Amino acid sequence: MDQELYSKERSASLDLLLRFQRLLVSKLYPADCVGQVPNTYSPDLLGVGSLLKKYSALLCTHIGDILPVATSIACTSHRHFAEVSRVVDGDLTGILLPELVVSIVLLLSKNAGLMQEAGAIPLLAGLLEHLDRFNHLAPGKERDDNEDLAWPGIMGSFFTGQSCRNNEEVTLIRKADLENHNKDGGFWTVIDGKVYDIKDFQTQSLTGSSIL
């Protein structure tokens, strides 16, 4: 139901392109055939592969033109990034590209030789630099890159008695911090991405430390 509603919100041309893209992928997806000679492809299959390459080239050219403009606008502020991301998410970049990448990876795992003949993968690889520049503008990127694993904790509320009102006031606790604290006799635990101090509850609990 949600997918059908989302489809109605797309433009007719974009919906048609998505259907065409799925048709190409379905034609290239290998059927379970008996007696087929390995690495030999019918002219029809090679034709579909060539069509996929032309389609990918046109799509990548359009996205390659759009992303630098989107990046130049998004770098102005976080608000601009959020607004540009919303627009891009509803454009070819957000609707056609993710599904095309997943489909080609799936086809590559099923028939690497055919996908090499089609030649669509180098075209998609050319977008990596543009996508990387845009993604590096995302708020919190530095935190995500620098932390192997971090949880938004609420430890400040235990010490101050005040709840966090926004994300900027939330303390980030690394996995190493949690492990070191517990080695020193503390008792922090993670529930739904938040760090809780249950040391006082441990002394009152009847279940025992092992269950906690």
mmCIF file of C-alpha atoms in Angstrom, residues 27-28 30-31 33-47 110-115 117:
data_model
loop_
_atom_site.group_PDB
_atom_site.id
_atom_site.type_symbol
_atom_site.label_atom_id
_atom_site.label_comp_id
_atom_site.label_asym_id
_atom_site.label_seq_id
_atom_site.Cartn_x
_atom_site.Cartn_y
_atom_site.Cartn_z
ATOM 1 C CA LYS A 27 15.416 -9.657 -19.230
ATOM 2 C CA LEU A 28 19.055 -9.978 -18.188
ATOM 3 C CA PRO A 30 19.446 -15.597 -15.930
ATOM 4 C CA ALA A 31 16.788 -18.276 -16.134
ATOM 5 C CA CYS A 33 18.445 -23.343 -18.396
ATOM 6 C CA VAL A 34 19.721 -26.858 -19.087
ATOM 7 C CA GLY A 35 22.316 -27.483 -21.777
ATOM 8 C CA GLN A 36 23.413 -23.870 -22.309
ATOM 9 C CA VAL A 37 27.051 -23.446 -23.337
ATOM 10 C CA PRO A 38 28.954 -21.355 -20.744
ATOM 11 C CA ASN A 39 29.894 -17.787 -21.713
ATOM 12 C CA THR A 40 27.748 -17.852 -24.840
ATOM 13 C CA TYR A 41 24.926 -15.352 -25.107
ATOM 14 C CA SER A 42 22.102 -15.038 -27.570
ATOM 15 C CA PRO A 43 21.921 -11.954 -29.806
ATOM 16 C CA ASP A 44 18.755 -10.898 -27.984
ATOM 17 C CA LEU A 45 20.516 -11.024 -24.613
ATOM 18 C CA LEU A 46 23.498 -9.071 -25.931
ATOM 19 C CA GLY A 47 21.062 -6.538 -27.374
ATOM 20 C CA LYS A 110 24.656 -14.226 -11.255
ATOM 21 C CA ASN A 111 26.438 -13.659 -14.561
ATOM 22 C CA ALA A 112 29.665 -11.706 -14.350
ATOM 23 C CA GLY A 113 30.589 -12.374 -17.963
ATOM 24 C CA LEU A 114 27.409 -10.905 -19.364
ATOM 25 C CA MET A 115 27.655 -7.816 -17.185
ATOM 26 C CA GLU A 117 29.978 -7.468 -21.919
#
